[in-house]
Short mmCIF file of C-alpha atoms in Angstrom, two decimals:
data_model
loop_
_atom_site.label_atom_id
_atom_site.label_comp_id
_atom_site.label_asym_id
_atom_site.label_seq_id
_atom_site.Cartn_x
_atom_site.Cartn_y
_atom_site.Cartn_z
CA TRP X 1251 -89.85 -12.04 -43.51
CA ILE X 1252 -90.42 -12.32 -47.27
CA LEU X 1253 -87.11 -10.65 -48.12
CA THR X 1254 -85.38 -13.03 -45.69
CA LYS X 1255 -86.99 -16.09 -47.31
CA PHE X 1256 -86.03 -14.90 -50.81
CA HIS X 1257 -82.52 -13.89 -49.64
CA SER X 1258 -82.98 -10.53 -51.35
CA THR X 1259 -83.45 -6.86 -50.55
CA SER X 1260 -84.80 -6.02 -54.00
CA TRP X 1261 -87.96 -3.93 -54.20
CA LEU X 1262 -88.82 -5.93 -57.33
CA VAL X 1263 -89.22 -9.06 -55.17
CA ILE X 1264 -91.92 -7.38 -53.09
CA ASP X 1265 -93.55 -6.05 -56.28
CA SER X 1266 -93.66 -9.58 -57.67
CA VAL X 1267 -95.20 -10.92 -54.45
CA THR X 1268 -97.85 -8.19 -54.67
CA LEU X 1269 -98.59 -9.11 -58.29
CA PHE X 1270 -98.97 -12.77 -57.28
CA LEU X 1271 -101.33 -11.94 -54.39
CA VAL X 1272 -103.59 -9.71 -56.50
CA ASP X 1273 -103.76 -12.23 -59.36
CA LEU X 1274 -104.50 -15.06 -56.93
CA SER X 1275 -107.29 -12.92 -55.46
CA ALA X 1276 -108.75 -12.53 -58.97
CA LEU X 1277 -108.67 -16.32 -59.49
CA ILE X 1278 -110.42 -16.91 -56.17
CA ASN X 1279 -113.10 -14.44 -57.27
CA ILE X 1280 -113.67 -16.66 -60.31
CA VAL X 1281 -114.19 -19.67 -58.04
CA THR X 1282 -116.62 -17.65 -55.93
CA MET X 1283 -118.58 -16.66 -59.01
CA TYR X 1284 -118.67 -20.30 -60.11
CA LEU X 1285 -120.47 -21.12 -56.86
CA VAL X 1286 -122.85 -18.19 -57.29
CA SER X 1287 -123.67 -18.74 -60.98
CA LYS X 1288 -121.69 -20.73 -63.55
CA ASP X 1289 -123.24 -18.67 -66.35
CA LYS X 1290 -121.60 -15.46 -65.08
CA VAL X 1291 -118.05 -16.81 -64.81
CA ARG X 1292 -117.06 -15.73 -68.33
CA LEU X 1293 -118.32 -12.20 -67.72
CA LEU X 1294 -116.21 -11.96 -64.55
CA TRP X 1295 -113.15 -13.22 -66.46
CA TYR X 1296 -113.50 -10.42 -69.04
CA LEU X 1297 -114.29 -7.85 -66.37
CA GLN X 1298 -111.21 -8.63 -64.29
CA ILE X 1299 -108.91 -8.76 -67.33
CA ILE X 1300 -110.01 -5.30 -68.44
CA PHE X 1301 -109.94 -3.91 -64.92
CA LEU X 1302 -106.48 -5.24 -64.02
CA ALA X 1303 -105.08 -3.97 -67.32
CA PHE X 1304 -105.77 -0.44 -66.05
CA PHE X 1305 -104.84 -1.07 -62.42
CA PRO X 1306 -101.12 -0.26 -61.97
CA MET X 1307 -101.58 -0.55 -58.18
CA ILE X 1308 -101.32 -4.30 -58.86
CA ILE X 1309 -97.55 -4.04 -58.21
CA ILE X 1310 -97.56 -1.58 -55.29
CA PRO X 1311 -96.77 -3.43 -52.04
CA TYR X 1312 -99.16 -2.03 -49.49
CA THR X 1313 -101.90 -3.34 -47.20
CA ASP X 1314 -104.54 -2.18 -49.73
CA THR X 1315 -103.32 -4.74 -52.28
CA TRP X 1316 -101.94 -7.42 -49.95
CA VAL X 1317 -105.27 -7.79 -48.19
CA LEU X 1318 -107.14 -8.58 -51.43
CA LEU X 1319 -106.31 -12.29 -51.25
CA SER X 1320 -107.74 -12.82 -47.76
CA VAL X 1321 -110.78 -10.62 -48.54
CA SER X 1322 -111.50 -12.81 -51.58
CA LEU X 1323 -111.18 -15.88 -49.34
CA ILE X 1324 -113.70 -14.32 -46.92
CA LEU X 1325 -116.21 -13.91 -49.75
CA LEU X 1326 -115.57 -17.43 -51.04
CA GLY X 1327 -116.11 -18.80 -47.54
CA PHE X 1328 -119.40 -17.00 -46.95
CA VAL X 1329 -120.72 -17.79 -50.44
CA GLY X 1330 -119.89 -21.45 -49.77
CA ILE X 1331 -121.68 -21.28 -46.41
CA SER X 1332 -124.81 -19.83 -48.03
CA SER X 1333 -124.86 -22.31 -50.93
CA HIS X 1334 -127.53 -25.00 -50.72
CA SER X 1335 -125.56 -27.13 -53.19
CA PHE X 1336 -123.26 -28.34 -50.41
CA ASN X 1337 -123.98 -30.61 -47.48
CA LEU X 1338 -123.24 -29.59 -43.90
CA ILE X 1339 -119.67 -30.95 -43.91
CA TYR X 1340 -118.62 -28.80 -46.87
CA ARG X 1341 -120.35 -25.75 -45.41
CA ILE X 1342 -118.45 -26.28 -42.15
CA LEU X 1343 -115.20 -26.29 -44.15
CA PHE X 1344 -116.23 -23.03 -45.82
CA SER X 1345 -117.04 -21.53 -42.41
CA VAL X 1346 -113.57 -22.49 -41.14
CA MET X 1347 -112.06 -20.86 -44.24
CA ALA X 1348 -114.08 -17.69 -43.65
CA GLY X 1349 -113.05 -17.57 -39.98
CA VAL X 1350 -109.34 -17.99 -40.69
CA ALA X 1351 -109.42 -15.52 -43.61
CA THR X 1352 -111.27 -12.92 -41.53
CA VAL X 1353 -108.61 -12.90 -38.80
CA ILE X 1354 -105.75 -12.82 -41.34
CA THR X 1355 -107.50 -9.86 -42.97
CA TYR X 1356 -107.81 -8.17 -39.58
CA TYR X 1357 -104.07 -8.45 -39.01
CA ILE X 1358 -103.26 -7.01 -42.46
CA LYS X 1359 -105.95 -4.30 -42.61
CA PRO X 1360 -108.68 -4.28 -39.92
CA SER X 1361 -111.28 -2.53 -42.10
CA GLY X 1362 -111.06 -5.42 -44.58
CA ILE X 1363 -113.23 -7.59 -42.30
CA ILE X 1364 -116.30 -5.46 -43.07
CA PRO X 1365 -117.58 -8.00 -45.69
CA ALA X 1366 -117.50 -10.74 -43.01
CA ILE X 1367 -119.58 -8.57 -40.66
CA ALA X 1368 -121.97 -7.72 -43.50
CA PHE X 1369 -122.59 -11.36 -44.44
CA ILE X 1370 -123.20 -12.34 -40.81
CA ILE X 1371 -125.79 -9.55 -40.48
CA ILE X 1372 -127.51 -10.42 -43.77
CA GLY X 1373 -127.51 -14.12 -42.86
CA ILE X 1374 -129.23 -13.37 -39.54
CA VAL X 1375 -131.81 -11.16 -41.30
CA TYR X 1376 -132.62 -13.87 -43.86
CA LEU X 1377 -132.83 -16.45 -41.09
CA CYS X 1378 -135.27 -14.30 -39.12
CA ASN X 1379 -137.44 -13.76 -42.21
CA LYS X 1380 -137.92 -17.53 -42.59
CA PRO X 1381 -137.53 -19.01 -39.11
CA ASP X 1382 -137.07 -22.76 -39.08
CA LYS X 1383 -135.69 -24.96 -36.30
CA LYS X 1384 -133.53 -27.05 -38.62
CA ARG X 1385 -132.09 -24.00 -40.39
CA LEU X 1386 -131.46 -22.32 -37.03
CA LEU X 1387 -129.51 -25.30 -35.68
CA ARG X 1388 -127.47 -25.48 -38.87
CA ALA X 1389 -126.73 -21.74 -38.66
CA VAL X 1390 -125.62 -22.03 -35.03
CA CYS X 1391 -123.34 -24.94 -35.96
CA LEU X 1392 -121.75 -22.93 -38.78
CA LEU X 1393 -121.28 -19.89 -36.53
CA VAL X 1394 -119.56 -22.03 -33.91
CA PHE X 1395 -117.00 -23.21 -36.49
CA LEU X 1396 -116.71 -19.70 -37.95
CA PHE X 1397 -115.92 -18.04 -34.61
CA GLY X 1398 -113.97 -21.04 -33.34
CA SER X 1399 -111.58 -21.06 -36.31
CA GLY X 1400 -111.32 -17.27 -36.10
CA ALA X 1401 -110.50 -17.33 -32.38
CA THR X 1402 -107.87 -20.05 -32.88
CA THR X 1403 -106.24 -18.10 -35.72
CA PHE X 1404 -106.27 -14.93 -33.63
CA VAL X 1405 -104.48 -16.62 -30.72
CA LEU X 1406 -101.88 -18.14 -33.06
CA GLY X 1407 -101.42 -14.75 -34.73
CA GLN X 1408 -100.86 -13.02 -31.40
CA ASN X 1409 -98.27 -15.64 -30.50
CA ILE X 1410 -96.45 -15.21 -33.82
CA ILE X 1411 -96.43 -11.41 -33.49
CA SER X 1412 -95.17 -11.57 -29.89
CA ASN X 1413 -92.29 -13.89 -30.80
CA GLN X 1414 -91.26 -12.49 -34.18
CA LYS X 1415 -87.81 -10.89 -34.49
CA TYR X 1416 -88.18 -9.10 -37.83
CA VAL X 1417 -89.64 -5.83 -36.51
CA SER X 1418 -89.13 -4.27 -33.08
CA ILE X 1419 -92.47 -3.14 -31.64
CA ASP X 1420 -92.83 -0.56 -28.86
CA LYS X 1421 -96.41 -0.93 -27.59
CA SER X 1422 -96.13 2.31 -25.60
CA LEU X 1423 -96.16 4.19 -28.93
CA GLU X 1424 -99.44 2.62 -30.02
CA ILE X 1425 -101.80 5.10 -31.71
CA PRO X 1426 -105.44 4.91 -30.50
CA SER X 1427 -108.25 4.32 -33.01
CA ILE X 1428 -109.88 7.65 -32.12
CA HIS X 1429 -106.91 9.40 -33.75
CA PHE X 1430 -108.02 8.11 -37.14
CA VAL X 1431 -111.58 9.33 -36.45
CA ASN X 1432 -110.10 12.74 -35.71
CA MET X 1433 -108.08 12.72 -38.96
CA GLY X 1434 -111.22 11.65 -40.81
CA MET X 1435 -112.77 14.98 -39.78
CA SER X 1436 -109.81 17.20 -40.67
CA GLY X 1437 -109.32 19.56 -43.59
CA THR X 1438 -111.68 19.54 -46.54
CA THR X 1439 -111.34 15.86 -47.45
CA GLY X 1440 -110.83 14.01 -44.15
CA ALA X 1441 -107.54 12.63 -45.44
CA TYR X 1442 -104.17 12.13 -43.76
CA ASN X 1443 -103.30 15.11 -41.56
CA PRO X 1444 -99.53 15.62 -40.97
CA HIS X 1445 -100.08 17.86 -37.92
CA ASP X 1446 -102.34 15.36 -36.15
CA ALA X 1447 -99.91 12.55 -36.99
CA LEU X 1448 -97.03 14.61 -35.56
CA MET X 1449 -98.96 15.18 -32.33
CA MET X 1450 -99.34 11.42 -31.92
CA ALA X 1451 -95.53 11.20 -32.03
CA LYS X 1452 -95.03 14.09 -29.63
CA LEU X 1453 -97.50 13.06 -26.93
CA PRO X 1454 -95.84 10.37 -24.77
CA LYS X 1455 -98.82 8.67 -23.14
CA LYS X 1456 -101.74 6.91 -24.80
CA GLN X 1457 -104.23 8.80 -22.62
CA ASP X 1458 -102.71 12.09 -23.81
CA LYS X 1459 -103.15 10.99 -27.42
CA ILE X 1460 -106.80 10.10 -26.74
CA ALA X 1461 -107.42 13.40 -24.93
CA TYR X 1462 -105.92 15.40 -27.83
CA SER X 1463 -108.00 13.51 -30.42
CA LYS X 1464 -111.22 14.06 -28.43
CA LYS X 1465 -110.42 17.76 -28.08
CA MET X 1466 -109.87 18.15 -31.84
CA ILE X 1467 -113.05 16.20 -32.68
CA ARG X 1468 -115.13 18.50 -30.47
CA LYS X 1469 -113.44 21.55 -31.96
CA ARG X 1470 -114.06 20.47 -35.56
CA LEU X 1471 -117.68 19.53 -34.86
CA LYS X 1472 -118.28 22.91 -33.22
CA GLN X 1473 -116.66 24.79 -36.12
CA ARG X 1474 -118.76 23.04 -38.77
CA GLY X 1475 -122.08 22.68 -37.00
CA LEU X 1476 -124.65 20.02 -37.93
CA LEU X 1477 -125.35 21.15 -41.50
CA GLY X 1478 -121.69 21.92 -42.12
CA TYR X 1479 -120.67 18.46 -40.99
CA ILE X 1480 -123.31 16.81 -43.22
CA SER X 1481 -122.03 18.87 -46.16
CA PHE X 1482 -118.47 17.82 -45.30
CA LEU X 1483 -119.47 14.12 -45.30
CA ILE X 1484 -121.14 14.45 -48.71
CA ARG X 1485 -117.99 16.01 -50.16
CA LYS X 1486 -115.82 13.42 -48.45
CA GLN X 1487 -117.86 10.58 -49.96
CA GLY X 1488 -116.97 12.02 -53.35
CA TYR X 1489 -113.27 12.14 -52.52
CA ASN X 1490 -113.53 8.56 -51.17
CA THR X 1491 -115.07 7.10 -54.31
CA ALA X 1492 -114.65 9.34 -57.36
CA ASP X 1493 -111.15 8.57 -58.65
CA GLY X 1494 -111.06 5.67 -61.10
CA THR X 1495 -107.25 5.48 -60.91
CA PHE X 1496 -107.51 4.85 -57.14
CA GLY X 1497 -105.08 7.66 -56.40
CA TRP X 1498 -102.39 6.59 -58.85
CA LEU X 1499 -99.57 9.18 -58.77
CA GLY X 1500 -101.65 11.17 -56.29
CA GLU X 1501 -99.30 10.55 -53.38
CA GLY X 1502 -95.85 9.25 -52.59
CA THR X 1503 -92.69 9.22 -54.70
CA PHE X 1504 -92.45 5.52 -55.37
CA ILE X 1505 -91.73 5.79 -59.10
CA PHE X 1506 -88.40 6.93 -60.56
CA THR X 1507 -89.41 10.04 -62.49
CA LYS X 1508 -86.73 9.95 -65.17
CA THR X 1509 -88.04 10.29 -68.73
CA PRO X 1510 -88.85 6.78 -70.05
CA ALA X 1511 -86.26 5.30 -72.37
CA SER X 1512 -87.16 4.42 -75.96
CA ASN X 1513 -87.16 0.66 -75.52
CA TRP X 1514 -89.74 -2.08 -75.07
CA LYS X 1515 -90.79 -0.59 -71.71
CA TRP X 1516 -91.45 2.82 -73.18
CA TRP X 1517 -95.05 2.29 -74.27
CA ALA X 1518 -96.32 1.23 -70.83
CA GLN X 1519 -94.21 3.86 -69.04
CA THR X 1520 -95.75 6.74 -70.99
CA PHE X 1521 -99.15 5.78 -69.56
CA THR X 1522 -98.13 5.23 -65.94
CA TYR X 1523 -95.00 7.27 -65.14
CA PRO X 1524 -95.38 10.78 -63.66
CA VAL X 1525 -93.65 12.32 -66.70
CA GLY X 1526 -95.32 10.01 -69.24
CA LYS X 1527 -96.98 11.91 -72.06
CA ASN X 1528 -100.00 9.56 -72.09
CA VAL X 1529 -100.82 9.70 -68.36
CA SER X 1530 -103.94 11.75 -69.13
CA VAL X 1531 -105.09 8.99 -71.53
CA PHE X 1532 -104.64 6.41 -68.78
CA ARG X 1533 -106.61 8.56 -66.34
CA PHE X 1534 -109.43 9.03 -68.86
CA ILE X 1535 -109.77 5.32 -69.68
CA SER X 1536 -109.55 4.31 -66.01
CA GLN X 1537 -112.22 6.85 -65.10
CA LEU X 1538 -114.47 5.65 -67.91
CA ILE X 1539 -114.16 2.04 -66.72
CA TRP X 1540 -114.85 3.07 -63.10
CA ILE X 1541 -117.95 5.11 -64.02
CA SER X 1542 -119.27 2.16 -66.06
CA LEU X 1543 -118.77 -0.26 -63.15
CA VAL X 1544 -120.41 2.07 -60.63
CA GLY X 1545 -123.27 2.64 -63.09
CA ILE X 1546 -123.91 -1.09 -63.38
CA LEU X 1547 -124.06 -1.37 -59.58
CA PHE X 1548 -126.41 1.60 -59.34
CA PHE X 1549 -128.90 0.43 -61.96
CA GLY X 1550 -128.85 -3.15 -60.66
CA TRP X 1551 -130.50 -2.20 -57.37
CA LYS X 1552 -133.63 -4.27 -58.06
CA TYR X 1553 -131.85 -7.62 -57.92
CA HIS X 1554 -131.84 -9.19 -54.44
CA ASP X 1555 -130.67 -12.44 -52.94
CA LEU X 1556 -128.53 -13.36 -49.94
CA VAL X 1557 -125.18 -13.04 -51.74
CA SER X 1558 -125.94 -9.77 -53.55
CA ASP X 1559 -127.37 -8.21 -50.38
CA GLY X 1560 -124.29 -9.33 -48.44
CA LEU X 1561 -122.02 -7.72 -51.03
CA ARG X 1562 -124.09 -4.53 -51.06
CA LEU X 1563 -123.95 -4.27 -47.28
CA SER X 1564 -120.18 -4.79 -47.50
CA LEU X 1565 -119.91 -1.73 -49.73
CA ILE X 1566 -122.23 0.34 -47.54
CA GLY X 1567 -120.18 -0.66 -44.50
CA GLY X 1568 -116.99 0.27 -46.34
CA PHE X 1569 -118.38 3.68 -47.30
CA LEU X 1570 -119.46 4.37 -43.72
CA PHE X 1571 -116.07 3.31 -42.39
CA LEU X 1572 -114.25 5.69 -44.75
CA LEU X 1573 -116.62 8.52 -43.82
CA ILE X 1574 -115.90 8.05 -40.11
CA PHE X 1575 -112.18 7.27 -40.23
CA GLU X 1576 -109.29 8.59 -42.30
CA GLY X 1577 -110.26 8.64 -45.98
CA GLY X 1578 -110.39 11.38 -48.58
CA ARG X 1579 -108.87 9.30 -51.37
CA SER X 1580 -110.15 6.43 -53.51
CA ARG X 1581 -107.09 4.29 -52.80
CA TYR X 1582 -108.82 3.05 -49.65
CA LEU X 1583 -111.53 1.49 -51.84
CA ILE X 1584 -109.05 -1.08 -53.17
CA GLN X 1585 -109.69 -3.36 -50.18
CA PHE X 1586 -113.38 -3.56 -51.19
CA LEU X 1587 -112.75 -4.35 -54.87
CA PRO X 1588 -113.55 -8.09 -54.56
CA SER X 1589 -117.06 -7.21 -53.34
CA ILE X 1590 -117.51 -4.75 -56.21
CA ILE X 1591 -116.07 -7.03 -58.89
CA ILE X 1592 -118.19 -10.04 -57.85
CA LEU X 1593 -121.39 -8.02 -57.42
CA ILE X 1594 -121.27 -6.52 -60.92
CA PRO X 1595 -121.87 -9.77 -62.89
CA ILE X 1596 -124.58 -10.76 -60.39
CA VAL X 1597 -126.63 -7.60 -61.07
CA TRP X 1598 -125.58 -7.26 -64.72
CA GLN X 1599 -128.84 -8.52 -66.26
CA SER X 1600 -131.01 -6.55 -63.85
CA SER X 1601 -128.98 -3.42 -64.58
CA LYS X 1602 -129.38 -3.89 -68.34
CA GLU X 1603 -133.15 -4.25 -68.00
CA THR X 1604 -133.43 -1.12 -65.83
CA ILE X 1605 -131.33 0.92 -68.28
CA ALA X 1606 -133.43 -0.34 -71.21
CA LYS X 1607 -136.66 0.72 -69.42
CA ILE X 1608 -135.21 4.18 -68.76
CA LEU X 1609 -134.18 4.56 -72.41
CA LEU X 1610 -137.66 3.48 -73.56
CA ALA X 1611 -139.37 5.86 -71.13
CA THR X 1612 -137.24 8.80 -72.28
CA GLY X 1613 -137.65 7.97 -75.97
CA LEU X 1614 -133.92 7.38 -76.46
CA LYS X 1615 -134.70 3.81 -77.49
CA LYS X 1616 -137.57 2.57 -79.65
CA MET X 1617 -139.50 -0.53 -78.63
CA GLU X 1618 -138.86 -3.46 -80.94
CA VAL X 1619 -142.07 -4.75 -82.50
CA SER X 1620 -142.23 -8.41 -83.52
CA GLN X 1621 -142.99 -9.03 -87.23
CA ASN X 1622 -145.55 -11.68 -86.21
CA ALA X 1623 -147.47 -9.20 -84.06
#
């Protein structure tokens, strides 16, 4: 559809669209942070600039990057709903935004709706902790608009998909969800399994595909046993989250591997091309940034409010999803980056205080004594 609208078949056009979508997602994150805390907006600006500078996936057209815009809109919608700075009318508008964005996300990448589910759960928990008739009625009203806008968008989406002429769809070849659960248990990492994928193409009927997947799940569970499966999940969590480059150059052949020419492009190409002499430098810096970001999240565990808890539950839900379904590579974490990026400035101060206490307790930092003491 996009290539038709641009009257082009150039891959660069799709790359440019991807770049636009990711950058727009980053700008929406800024708006979301403005609603959460104006004082933390500058920190998020710097954070996203540094992060995107070492995120070459920003130009790779794939559902992981294309879904970022709608995921950011989901977070903006739910933050707006939870903000007491707005009256009911504005919060209804935010709920409509969240509902529409959630369904669009579902169509692009179903697992991307996990933040929406997380915020609904956290909202219900907070509501139950402080029950109030007025708050309950307001919450019901917002949920009606949330689900109503989502249902309307879903119906329109189904109609568009049924009538579109760009891609021919054979519903008889549909792959059942249990197949991806089966792949998530295969090998040593729970990543894409070519043999299982081939079987989905060979088996003609959907029931046969389901029966094969169930058979392989039982077989793999029996082979590993309870302790073996727990050990497998621990290792898989590492594969799901450890790589700070998000799988850059780890799969596919989407980059022309000719030695970079000595022109203005050369400097960037040496860091990102498969044959670039500085690829290891790029990997090191990216990993250092990723470890720092994860460290901030880890040490900021003491800070709690509705938004931060919603974002945390989004990440927990994402981790659980990748443990159950196909995973084994950090690229699948890209869809959850808005939750990570927004949560970091929120817990930044709490994380700093926790780290300072640890350094004082271990003697790695000396307590500052006031001269007036």
